[in-house]
């Protein structure tokens, strides 16, 4: 079995079109996992290895994160290539949740883009140390120094070049290795032959300057290095590398590598960086919650001899049933072992254990702490924790954003109903941001997701993978309701029927939570003196939660509410859980109208880039769509406009943008926040909802 210090679990993530999949492809080629290079949008029609879905190959984008493993020297690397498109953000979340380190890929022309900022935020959320790779240094307009400045300004990193391109654009020859002060060239078929030479004379000054900067940044993490830096002495290579690693692991420094994956330059030096600077499994502090000790935090050790703890982070329904991707944090799992799913405490036998290489499977007998593997025939949900039964630990799951867009869908003919249901069941299990519900009034099936592309891809997959044509309604925005002020309630629920009746009284108040609060509902129990017995408190909480499912203005979910109960009354015979649940539900409805309810709409962060001559038209278009311009930036005859725009105004935007910019404008959009809708629009929506309800009666 591999030595744990030689294992690296890494992800590759970036803005769409920065070259992540091309980079993964080169990594597999240089590590001997594949023997020929295929391009993402290749003429040979094969497509990249990591894009195993037909749709991915056609559209030239990554939709699902693909996992593989490879060897570099005596290191084992588990690699996950994640999507760059914001609609598939949950794929990035789930990959980062289980990875130890990451490579942030940036385009040397476009630099730090909106999605790079999102990915960086996700890396911080899970405290994932990272390297940066400035790709596409062969493209016209390549400027790694500018990207470096953006890393510091826009992302607040503390970056330093570890490799730097020799020549740019079509003159890219190789890279400078700043740690060893050598020039590295990549010759032969596919850049596989590495040639190391002295630094060219014309780049000696630049190399000296970059070396000083690297030592200066790294010296912050090592006192002896700091002394040498102040005395103007040169550190040894080993000292410098140890300091860079220390800075990277604490996320206080970002080593920056350069190259061009497409032109086969600089990828091998990046692989050296992955093994030298990114963490081994035991360098990361992983914690679980002990369910037997009131969710007390427990540190997990990357030790194969300790009790087993592993997390299911991704599900896929394949030809042979459900495939569950697992990250093992502690202990060992063997084929034929019994494992326990902590949620529901189900005992399962491990029928088959595999390592994934994109869509291929390689059978293995056992896996240990630090490994990423896949299991067959394990029925579970994404985010479930598995143990060997000796401990009752659960790992915290990942952050799942709320869907912002919905569509009514139905199979074209009755015969497709079974496959249609199968597809929806499968996709909801695999993707936590894809939700399916039924509209009780219209009887329609509603699918919800993170954006138009997200839902389009699933509809396309139903057609292809399940052979079912789908009728699609107009896209609708997922509005929410909220309250704008505090309101009291005091409600008594009384019902007398033959035998025992129902009685429960609840008193308290509701108040709005801040709009940026992580939780959308908070329950505060301020009952003293047992006026409501302890056993009925959970029923009150349930009643309030039920009331939140549908607001009265437009019938949408209510968010951002804190409910406090501080009074109540009970009856020795007639009180029950049901009575208190009903009392709470009715109390909330009574207080809701007094709390001045408002409608919230999803606001998207929009980033548009277009040639400078179209700046006025682009801004005019955003203003027409109730957008608020946050900033504009000009660079090399192109302008980038950042704005916040209501999602409801963004349908059909891509066509409009293309027509006013002669097809040269591009945009990316991601969910930013929920915000109050203008009063006149709210009144119109309320009228429509009331009319619909009257019809329904």
PDB file of C-alpha atoms in Angstrom, residues 164-409:
ATOM      1  CA  UNK A 164       7.532  31.875 -15.128  1.00  0.00           C
ATOM      2  CA  UNK A 165       7.143  31.638 -18.942  1.00  0.00           C
ATOM      3  CA  UNK A 166      10.158  31.996 -21.232  1.00  0.00           C
ATOM      4  CA  UNK A 167       8.614  34.052 -24.019  1.00  0.00           C
ATOM      5  CA  UNK A 168       4.885  34.687 -24.410  1.00  0.00           C
ATOM      6  CA  UNK A 169       2.180  34.188 -27.059  1.00  0.00           C
ATOM      7  CA  UNK A 170       3.603  32.351 -30.098  1.00  0.00           C
ATOM      8  CA  UNK A 171       7.151  32.699 -28.681  1.00  0.00           C
ATOM      9  CA  UNK A 172       6.468  30.543 -25.591  1.00  0.00           C
ATOM     10  CA  UNK A 173       9.468  28.188 -25.316  1.00  0.00           C
ATOM     11  CA  UNK A 174       9.438  26.830 -21.777  1.00  0.00           C
ATOM     12  CA  UNK A 175       9.426  28.031 -18.160  1.00  0.00           C
ATOM     13  CA  UNK A 176      11.890  29.402 -15.632  1.00  0.00           C
ATOM     14  CA  UNK A 177      12.105  27.285 -12.475  1.00  0.00           C
ATOM     15  CA  UNK A 178      12.548  30.015  -9.852  1.00  0.00           C
ATOM     16  CA  UNK A 179      13.280  27.600  -6.954  1.00  0.00           C
ATOM     17  CA  UNK A 180      16.193  25.879  -8.703  1.00  0.00           C
ATOM     18  CA  UNK A 181      17.077  28.902 -10.914  1.00  0.00           C
ATOM     19  CA  UNK A 182      17.064  26.831 -14.126  1.00  0.00           C
ATOM     20  CA  UNK A 183      15.301  27.040 -17.492  1.00  0.00           C
ATOM     21  CA  UNK A 184      13.022  24.080 -18.295  1.00  0.00           C
ATOM     22  CA  UNK A 185      12.091  23.195 -21.901  1.00  0.00           C
ATOM     23  CA  UNK A 186       9.539  20.606 -23.059  1.00  0.00           C
ATOM     24  CA  UNK A 187      10.591  18.806 -26.254  1.00  0.00           C
ATOM     25  CA  UNK A 188       9.489  15.799 -28.267  1.00  0.00           C
ATOM     26  CA  UNK A 189       6.075  14.392 -29.035  1.00  0.00           C
ATOM     27  CA  UNK A 190       3.546  16.015 -26.653  1.00  0.00           C
ATOM     28  CA  UNK A 191       6.288  17.854 -24.694  1.00  0.00           C
ATOM     29  CA  UNK A 192       7.311  14.690 -22.815  1.00  0.00           C
ATOM     30  CA  UNK A 193      11.101  15.181 -22.990  1.00  0.00           C
ATOM     31  CA  UNK A 194      12.206  17.632 -20.335  1.00  0.00           C
ATOM     32  CA  UNK A 195      15.408  19.558 -20.977  1.00  0.00           C
ATOM     33  CA  UNK A 196      16.926  21.605 -18.122  1.00  0.00           C
ATOM     34  CA  UNK A 197      19.441  24.340 -18.985  1.00  0.00           C
ATOM     35  CA  UNK A 198      20.908  27.517 -17.571  1.00  0.00           C
ATOM     36  CA  UNK A 199      18.642  30.593 -17.558  1.00  0.00           C
ATOM     37  CA  UNK A 200      18.919  32.530 -20.867  1.00  0.00           C
ATOM     38  CA  UNK A 201      21.008  35.717 -20.528  1.00  0.00           C
ATOM     39  CA  UNK A 202      18.128  38.019 -21.577  1.00  0.00           C
ATOM     40  CA  UNK A 203      15.992  36.700 -18.678  1.00  0.00           C
ATOM     41  CA  UNK A 204      18.636  36.682 -15.926  1.00  0.00           C
ATOM     42  CA  UNK A 205      17.464  39.992 -14.395  1.00  0.00           C
ATOM     43  CA  UNK A 206      13.796  38.975 -14.434  1.00  0.00           C
ATOM     44  CA  UNK A 207      14.658  35.609 -12.830  1.00  0.00           C
ATOM     45  CA  UNK A 208      16.684  37.367 -10.090  1.00  0.00           C
ATOM     46  CA  UNK A 209      13.792  39.707  -9.331  1.00  0.00           C
ATOM     47  CA  UNK A 210      11.268  36.823  -9.175  1.00  0.00           C
ATOM     48  CA  UNK A 211      13.600  34.816  -6.936  1.00  0.00           C
ATOM     49  CA  UNK A 212      13.881  37.746  -4.476  1.00  0.00           C
ATOM     50  CA  UNK A 213      10.084  38.069  -4.407  1.00  0.00           C
ATOM     51  CA  UNK A 214       9.644  34.305  -3.819  1.00  0.00           C
ATOM     52  CA  UNK A 215      12.151  34.271  -0.949  1.00  0.00           C
ATOM     53  CA  UNK A 216      10.549  37.402   0.551  1.00  0.00           C
ATOM     54  CA  UNK A 217       7.050  35.850   0.554  1.00  0.00           C
ATOM     55  CA  UNK A 218       8.271  32.444   1.807  1.00  0.00           C
ATOM     56  CA  UNK A 219      10.470  34.015   4.524  1.00  0.00           C
ATOM     57  CA  UNK A 220       7.320  34.966   6.460  1.00  0.00           C
ATOM     58  CA  UNK A 221       6.853  31.272   7.296  1.00  0.00           C
ATOM     59  CA  UNK A 222      10.413  30.427   8.364  1.00  0.00           C
ATOM     60  CA  UNK A 223      12.602  32.383  10.802  1.00  0.00           C
ATOM     61  CA  UNK A 224      15.966  31.118   9.512  1.00  0.00           C
ATOM     62  CA  UNK A 225      14.911  32.003   5.956  1.00  0.00           C
ATOM     63  CA  UNK A 226      13.886  35.478   7.142  1.00  0.00           C
ATOM     64  CA  UNK A 227      17.351  35.956   8.672  1.00  0.00           C
ATOM     65  CA  UNK A 228      19.031  34.937   5.425  1.00  0.00           C
ATOM     66  CA  UNK A 229      16.727  37.245   3.456  1.00  0.00           C
ATOM     67  CA  UNK A 230      17.589  40.215   5.692  1.00  0.00           C
ATOM     68  CA  UNK A 231      21.317  39.400   5.467  1.00  0.00           C
ATOM     69  CA  UNK A 232      21.001  39.118   1.648  1.00  0.00           C
ATOM     70  CA  UNK A 233      22.147  35.465   1.727  1.00  0.00           C
ATOM     71  CA  UNK A 234      20.736  32.816  -0.614  1.00  0.00           C
ATOM     72  CA  UNK A 235      18.752  29.994   1.070  1.00  0.00           C
ATOM     73  CA  UNK A 236      19.234  26.369   0.000  1.00  0.00           C
ATOM     74  CA  UNK A 237      16.620  24.813  -2.281  1.00  0.00           C
ATOM     75  CA  UNK A 238      15.415  22.530   0.542  1.00  0.00           C
ATOM     76  CA  UNK A 239      14.949  25.476   2.949  1.00  0.00           C
ATOM     77  CA  UNK A 240      13.015  27.475   0.359  1.00  0.00           C
ATOM     78  CA  UNK A 241      10.766  24.543  -0.560  1.00  0.00           C
ATOM     79  CA  UNK A 242       9.976  23.761   3.090  1.00  0.00           C
ATOM     80  CA  UNK A 243       8.962  27.400   3.689  1.00  0.00           C
ATOM     81  CA  UNK A 244       6.784  27.516   0.531  1.00  0.00           C
ATOM     82  CA  UNK A 245       5.047  24.293   1.614  1.00  0.00           C
ATOM     83  CA  UNK A 246       4.410  25.704   5.093  1.00  0.00           C
ATOM     84  CA  UNK A 247       2.903  28.902   3.638  1.00  0.00           C
ATOM     85  CA  UNK A 248       0.736  26.939   1.188  1.00  0.00           C
ATOM     86  CA  UNK A 249      -0.645  24.529   3.806  1.00  0.00           C
ATOM     87  CA  UNK A 250      -1.732  27.404   6.062  1.00  0.00           C
ATOM     88  CA  UNK A 251      -3.320  29.120   3.014  1.00  0.00           C
ATOM     89  CA  UNK A 252      -1.173  32.186   3.667  1.00  0.00           C
ATOM     90  CA  UNK A 253       0.661  31.836   0.362  1.00  0.00           C
ATOM     91  CA  UNK A 254      -0.238  30.807  -3.186  1.00  0.00           C
ATOM     92  CA  UNK A 255       2.621  29.410  -5.331  1.00  0.00           C
ATOM     93  CA  UNK A 256       1.970  30.383  -8.962  1.00  0.00           C
ATOM     94  CA  UNK A 257       2.925  28.170 -11.930  1.00  0.00           C
ATOM     95  CA  UNK A 258       2.732  29.160 -15.597  1.00  0.00           C
ATOM     96  CA  UNK A 259       2.476  27.380 -18.919  1.00  0.00           C
ATOM     97  CA  UNK A 260       0.168  26.238 -21.663  1.00  0.00           C
ATOM     98  CA  UNK A 261      -1.588  22.878 -21.262  1.00  0.00           C
ATOM     99  CA  UNK A 262      -2.676  22.980 -24.911  1.00  0.00           C
ATOM    100  CA  UNK A 263       0.918  23.538 -26.112  1.00  0.00           C
ATOM    101  CA  UNK A 264       2.264  20.920 -23.631  1.00  0.00           C
ATOM    102  CA  UNK A 265       4.436  23.363 -21.695  1.00  0.00           C
ATOM    103  CA  UNK A 266       4.720  23.710 -17.927  1.00  0.00           C
ATOM    104  CA  UNK A 267       2.450  20.829 -16.859  1.00  0.00           C
ATOM    105  CA  UNK A 268       5.229  18.593 -15.485  1.00  0.00           C
ATOM    106  CA  UNK A 269       6.599  21.440 -13.332  1.00  0.00           C
ATOM    107  CA  UNK A 270       3.037  21.954 -12.008  1.00  0.00           C
ATOM    108  CA  UNK A 271       2.891  18.235 -11.101  1.00  0.00           C
ATOM    109  CA  UNK A 272       6.145  18.649  -9.171  1.00  0.00           C
ATOM    110  CA  UNK A 273       4.485  21.573  -7.381  1.00  0.00           C
ATOM    111  CA  UNK A 274       1.454  19.412  -6.493  1.00  0.00           C
ATOM    112  CA  UNK A 275       3.674  16.768  -4.897  1.00  0.00           C
ATOM    113  CA  UNK A 276       6.056  19.265  -3.240  1.00  0.00           C
ATOM    114  CA  UNK A 277       3.637  21.854  -1.861  1.00  0.00           C
ATOM    115  CA  UNK A 278       0.088  20.472  -1.560  1.00  0.00           C
ATOM    116  CA  UNK A 279      -0.945  18.533   1.556  1.00  0.00           C
ATOM    117  CA  UNK A 280      -0.896  14.805   2.226  1.00  0.00           C
ATOM    118  CA  UNK A 281      -4.129  13.497   3.867  1.00  0.00           C
ATOM    119  CA  UNK A 282      -2.635  13.772   7.389  1.00  0.00           C
ATOM    120  CA  UNK A 283      -1.675  17.450   6.881  1.00  0.00           C
ATOM    121  CA  UNK A 284      -5.365  18.409   6.964  1.00  0.00           C
ATOM    122  CA  UNK A 285      -7.472  18.517  10.138  1.00  0.00           C
ATOM    123  CA  UNK A 286     -10.662  16.584   9.476  1.00  0.00           C
ATOM    124  CA  UNK A 287     -13.407  16.484  12.083  1.00  0.00           C
ATOM    125  CA  UNK A 288     -16.526  14.407  12.676  1.00  0.00           C
ATOM    126  CA  UNK A 289     -19.431  14.890  15.100  1.00  0.00           C
ATOM    127  CA  UNK A 290     -19.918  12.193  17.745  1.00  0.00           C
ATOM    128  CA  UNK A 291     -23.650  11.385  17.700  1.00  0.00           C
ATOM    129  CA  UNK A 292     -23.432   9.651  21.092  1.00  0.00           C
ATOM    130  CA  UNK A 293     -21.974  12.745  22.785  1.00  0.00           C
ATOM    131  CA  UNK A 294     -24.352  15.467  21.640  1.00  0.00           C
ATOM    132  CA  UNK A 295     -22.484  16.091  18.366  1.00  0.00           C
ATOM    133  CA  UNK A 296     -19.181  16.801  20.112  1.00  0.00           C
ATOM    134  CA  UNK A 297     -16.355  17.403  17.595  1.00  0.00           C
ATOM    135  CA  UNK A 298     -13.847  14.580  17.166  1.00  0.00           C
ATOM    136  CA  UNK A 299     -10.577  14.853  15.240  1.00  0.00           C
ATOM    137  CA  UNK A 300     -10.126  12.106  12.646  1.00  0.00           C
ATOM    138  CA  UNK A 301      -6.681  10.610  12.099  1.00  0.00           C
ATOM    139  CA  UNK A 302      -5.519   9.423   8.660  1.00  0.00           C
ATOM    140  CA  UNK A 303      -4.685   6.097  10.237  1.00  0.00           C
ATOM    141  CA  UNK A 304      -5.637   2.775   8.576  1.00  0.00           C
ATOM    142  CA  UNK A 305      -5.762   0.966  11.948  1.00  0.00           C
ATOM    143  CA  UNK A 306      -8.388   3.265  13.555  1.00  0.00           C
ATOM    144  CA  UNK A 307     -12.200   2.690  13.284  1.00  0.00           C
ATOM    145  CA  UNK A 308     -13.502   3.286   9.761  1.00  0.00           C
ATOM    146  CA  UNK A 309     -15.065   6.678   8.877  1.00  0.00           C
ATOM    147  CA  UNK A 310     -15.898   7.543   5.273  1.00  0.00           C
ATOM    148  CA  UNK A 311     -18.146  10.027   3.495  1.00  0.00           C
ATOM    149  CA  UNK A 312     -20.323   9.450   0.416  1.00  0.00           C
ATOM    150  CA  UNK A 313     -19.857  12.649  -1.565  1.00  0.00           C
ATOM    151  CA  UNK A 314     -21.267  11.824  -4.992  1.00  0.00           C
ATOM    152  CA  UNK A 315     -23.755   9.344  -6.437  1.00  0.00           C
ATOM    153  CA  UNK A 316     -24.106   8.133  -9.991  1.00  0.00           C
ATOM    154  CA  UNK A 317     -26.654   5.766 -11.437  1.00  0.00           C
ATOM    155  CA  UNK A 318     -24.805   3.619 -13.917  1.00  0.00           C
ATOM    156  CA  UNK A 319     -25.364   0.470 -15.934  1.00  0.00           C
ATOM    157  CA  UNK A 320     -24.758  -1.689 -12.859  1.00  0.00           C
ATOM    158  CA  UNK A 321     -26.852   0.241 -10.334  1.00  0.00           C
ATOM    159  CA  UNK A 322     -25.832   3.045  -8.007  1.00  0.00           C
ATOM    160  CA  UNK A 323     -22.163   3.926  -7.870  1.00  0.00           C
ATOM    161  CA  UNK A 324     -21.211   5.792  -4.685  1.00  0.00           C
ATOM    162  CA  UNK A 325     -18.004   7.815  -4.517  1.00  0.00           C
ATOM    163  CA  UNK A 326     -16.430   7.672  -1.055  1.00  0.00           C
ATOM    164  CA  UNK A 327     -13.590   9.497   0.641  1.00  0.00           C
ATOM    165  CA  UNK A 328     -12.033   7.426   3.430  1.00  0.00           C
ATOM    166  CA  UNK A 329     -10.914   9.645   6.301  1.00  0.00           C
ATOM    167  CA  UNK A 330      -9.930   6.989   8.824  1.00  0.00           C
ATOM    168  CA  UNK A 331      -9.539   3.217   8.944  1.00  0.00           C
ATOM    169  CA  UNK A 332      -9.604   0.574   6.191  1.00  0.00           C
ATOM    170  CA  UNK A 333     -12.408  -0.946   4.109  1.00  0.00           C
ATOM    171  CA  UNK A 334     -12.173  -4.318   2.337  1.00  0.00           C
ATOM    172  CA  UNK A 335     -14.365  -6.049  -0.206  1.00  0.00           C
ATOM    173  CA  UNK A 336     -16.886  -8.171   1.735  1.00  0.00           C
ATOM    174  CA  UNK A 337     -16.719  -6.030   4.918  1.00  0.00           C
ATOM    175  CA  UNK A 338     -19.869  -4.911   6.719  1.00  0.00           C
ATOM    176  CA  UNK A 339     -20.267  -1.141   7.004  1.00  0.00           C
ATOM    177  CA  UNK A 340     -22.930   0.980   8.722  1.00  0.00           C
ATOM    178  CA  UNK A 341     -24.711   4.019   7.313  1.00  0.00           C
ATOM    179  CA  UNK A 342     -24.929   6.393  10.305  1.00  0.00           C
ATOM    180  CA  UNK A 343     -28.165   7.975   9.041  1.00  0.00           C
ATOM    181  CA  UNK A 344     -30.727   5.248   9.701  1.00  0.00           C
ATOM    182  CA  UNK A 345     -28.023   2.888  11.058  1.00  0.00           C
ATOM    183  CA  UNK A 346     -28.341   0.474   8.111  1.00  0.00           C
ATOM    184  CA  UNK A 347     -25.845  -2.414   7.878  1.00  0.00           C
ATOM    185  CA  UNK A 348     -24.490  -3.026   4.368  1.00  0.00           C
ATOM    186  CA  UNK A 349     -22.032  -5.529   2.920  1.00  0.00           C
ATOM    187  CA  UNK A 350     -19.423  -4.074   0.522  1.00  0.00           C
ATOM    188  CA  UNK A 351     -20.009  -6.103  -2.660  1.00  0.00           C
ATOM    189  CA  UNK A 352     -17.484  -4.400  -4.947  1.00  0.00           C
ATOM    190  CA  UNK A 353     -14.772  -1.801  -4.452  1.00  0.00           C
ATOM    191  CA  UNK A 354     -13.319   0.124  -7.418  1.00  0.00           C
ATOM    192  CA  UNK A 355     -10.974   2.960  -8.247  1.00  0.00           C
ATOM    193  CA  UNK A 356     -12.387   5.254 -10.909  1.00  0.00           C
ATOM    194  CA  UNK A 357     -10.546   6.374 -14.015  1.00  0.00           C
ATOM    195  CA  UNK A 358     -13.162   8.748 -15.494  1.00  0.00           C
ATOM    196  CA  UNK A 359     -15.868   6.291 -16.658  1.00  0.00           C
ATOM    197  CA  UNK A 360     -13.667   3.144 -16.355  1.00  0.00           C
ATOM    198  CA  UNK A 361     -13.493   1.040 -13.204  1.00  0.00           C
ATOM    199  CA  UNK A 362     -10.500  -0.770 -11.778  1.00  0.00           C
ATOM    200  CA  UNK A 363     -11.376  -3.374  -9.110  1.00  0.00           C
ATOM    201  CA  UNK A 364      -9.431  -3.323  -5.828  1.00  0.00           C
ATOM    202  CA  UNK A 365      -9.528  -5.542  -2.726  1.00  0.00           C
ATOM    203  CA  UNK A 366      -9.099  -2.872  -0.039  1.00  0.00           C
ATOM    204  CA  UNK A 367      -8.790   0.886   0.450  1.00  0.00           C
ATOM    205  CA  UNK A 368      -7.341   2.908   3.323  1.00  0.00           C
ATOM    206  CA  UNK A 369      -7.519   6.320   4.995  1.00  0.00           C
ATOM    207  CA  UNK A 370      -6.753   9.027   2.444  1.00  0.00           C
ATOM    208  CA  UNK A 371      -8.134   7.102  -0.547  1.00  0.00           C
ATOM    209  CA  UNK A 372     -10.987   8.117  -2.831  1.00  0.00           C
ATOM    210  CA  UNK A 373     -12.852   5.052  -4.122  1.00  0.00           C
ATOM    211  CA  UNK A 374     -16.269   4.013  -5.398  1.00  0.00           C
ATOM    212  CA  UNK A 375     -18.621   1.308  -4.101  1.00  0.00           C
ATOM    213  CA  UNK A 376     -21.421  -0.553  -5.855  1.00  0.00           C
ATOM    214  CA  UNK A 377     -24.772  -1.589  -4.493  1.00  0.00           C
ATOM    215  CA  UNK A 378     -24.772   0.815  -1.541  1.00  0.00           C
ATOM    216  CA  UNK A 379     -28.123   2.543  -1.120  1.00  0.00           C
ATOM    217  CA  UNK A 380     -27.514   5.967   0.434  1.00  0.00           C
ATOM    218  CA  UNK A 381     -27.842   9.700  -0.132  1.00  0.00           C
ATOM    219  CA  UNK A 382     -25.126  12.198  -0.982  1.00  0.00           C
ATOM    220  CA  UNK A 383     -23.460  13.344   2.259  1.00  0.00           C
ATOM    221  CA  UNK A 384     -24.079  10.139   4.289  1.00  0.00           C
ATOM    222  CA  UNK A 385     -21.332   8.952   6.651  1.00  0.00           C
ATOM    223  CA  UNK A 386     -20.298   5.274   6.898  1.00  0.00           C
ATOM    224  CA  UNK A 387     -18.431   3.590   9.772  1.00  0.00           C
ATOM    225  CA  UNK A 388     -17.510   0.025  10.773  1.00  0.00           C
ATOM    226  CA  UNK A 389     -20.149   0.158  13.542  1.00  0.00           C
ATOM    227  CA  UNK A 390     -17.719   0.700  16.446  1.00  0.00           C
ATOM    228  CA  UNK A 391     -18.167   4.494  16.415  1.00  0.00           C
ATOM    229  CA  UNK A 392     -21.223   6.665  15.794  1.00  0.00           C
ATOM    230  CA  UNK A 393     -19.657   9.625  13.990  1.00  0.00           C
ATOM    231  CA  UNK A 394     -21.163  11.731  11.249  1.00  0.00           C
ATOM    232  CA  UNK A 395     -19.292  14.160   8.996  1.00  0.00           C
ATOM    233  CA  UNK A 396     -20.793  17.535   8.222  1.00  0.00           C
ATOM    234  CA  UNK A 397     -22.243  17.630   4.761  1.00  0.00           C
ATOM    235  CA  UNK A 398     -21.486  20.221   2.115  1.00  0.00           C
ATOM    236  CA  UNK A 399     -23.133  23.572   1.529  1.00  0.00           C
ATOM    237  CA  UNK A 400     -26.036  23.240  -0.940  1.00  0.00           C
ATOM    238  CA  UNK A 401     -27.281  26.470  -2.534  1.00  0.00           C
ATOM    239  CA  UNK A 402     -31.033  27.009  -3.028  1.00  0.00           C
ATOM    240  CA  UNK A 403     -32.378  26.645  -6.596  1.00  0.00           C
ATOM    241  CA  UNK A 404     -33.433  29.903  -8.277  1.00  0.00           C
ATOM    242  CA  UNK A 405     -35.278  28.854 -11.432  1.00  0.00           C
ATOM    243  CA  UNK A 406     -38.123  26.444 -12.158  1.00  0.00           C
ATOM    244  CA  UNK A 407     -39.788  24.811 -15.171  1.00  0.00           C
ATOM    245  CA  UNK A 408     -42.969  22.826 -15.619  1.00  0.00           C
ATOM    246  CA  UNK A 409     -42.129  19.569 -17.435  1.00  0.00           C
TER     247      UNK A 409
END
